[in-house]
Amino acid sequence: MMKTLLLNSDDVHENAAMDELVPAIEEAFAAYQRGDAQMPPKSYIDLPTYNGDFRSMPAYLDAGDWDAAGVKWVNVHTDNEEQYDLPTVMGTMIYSDPKNAFPLAILDGTELTMKRTGAAAAVATDHLAVSDASSLGIVGAGVQSYTQLEAISSVRDIEEVVISDLSEERVARFIDAFEDRFDVRAGSIEEAAGCDVLSTVTPVEDPIVSRDAVGDHTHINAMGADAEGKHELADEVLLDATLVIDDYEQTTHSGEINVPYAAGVLGDDDIDGQIGEIVVGEKAGRTTDDGITVFDSTGLAIQDVAAAHVVYEHANERDNGYEFDLLGLDE
């Protein structure tokens, strides 16, 4: 009798190796571009009484050799840490078999989100950064910063890492985690922005990366903006760059470009393409050694499903997790 696999954050981490996760996310982008994916718009339940919200993200994709379906249920409750000693953001992923809808796994969606977000940045970096990129700047030393480095270093030979954050404690933790593998040091936002690759993973609403700070050939992964009003990069950076997005509806509503787009400072003509178009070869990635490139990532449900596929397959092979009879069929 089939059992549902329960996978906690450690199980997800153990079974989401970047060398397999990055190609799976790339395949998800390709499936979406080809029309071989279904991804209804993210739905929201606002809970002002609790200073929070829920978000539902369902998707199905057919990558050719495999297909997958699932839904992520995720929250943002800004008072959680102070009032309940809980994370602000928590997620649960339900991964189902498309052929019969059996719930194959219930996974920790928080770790899954961190992994797939890093992997998405790596896909963009692989197509948009200079081929010999060796330095990575990261602005924001929270949990997302770790998977940015793990993923991007799987597609480029990263040697030098500059980490910038207002919290010296977070910076010290990050350096301690990676100093045995990289030449990693604390630095200013300007120093981080001058690297070959820059990832921004902050929740700011006033831009913190100026045009003058960005290197002549820097590729930027703008990962922090995930809600209306958030904005990490100065408008001049976006206007001067080759601008690639993950999804038009999401980025114009809640991605890095949402503020200048709503204000009319940036328009459709300033968007050079979607990452899926580059992955399938409909548009070119980086073609010269000079020029700024920006990837505006909002995070797509197809990424969660692709990541869940990788995690489930390996957890199943390795007997990780906890099997249980969710549907009561073994009676």
PDB file of N, CA and C in Angstrom, residues 32 161 276:
ATOM      1  N   TYR A  32       7.513  25.856 -18.635  1.00  0.00           N
ATOM      2  CA  TYR A  32       6.604  26.999 -18.553  1.00  0.00           C
ATOM      3  C   TYR A  32       6.611  27.792 -19.852  1.00  0.00           C
ATOM      4  N   VAL A 161      33.931  36.286  -2.045  1.00  0.00           N
ATOM      5  CA  VAL A 161      32.561  36.599  -1.659  1.00  0.00           C
ATOM      6  C   VAL A 161      32.574  37.805  -0.726  1.00  0.00           C
ATOM      7  N   GLY A 276      12.637  32.032 -19.116  1.00  0.00           N
ATOM      8  CA  GLY A 276      12.275  30.852 -19.892  1.00  0.00           C
ATOM      9  C   GLY A 276      12.610  30.995 -21.367  1.00  0.00           C
TER      10      GLY A 276
END
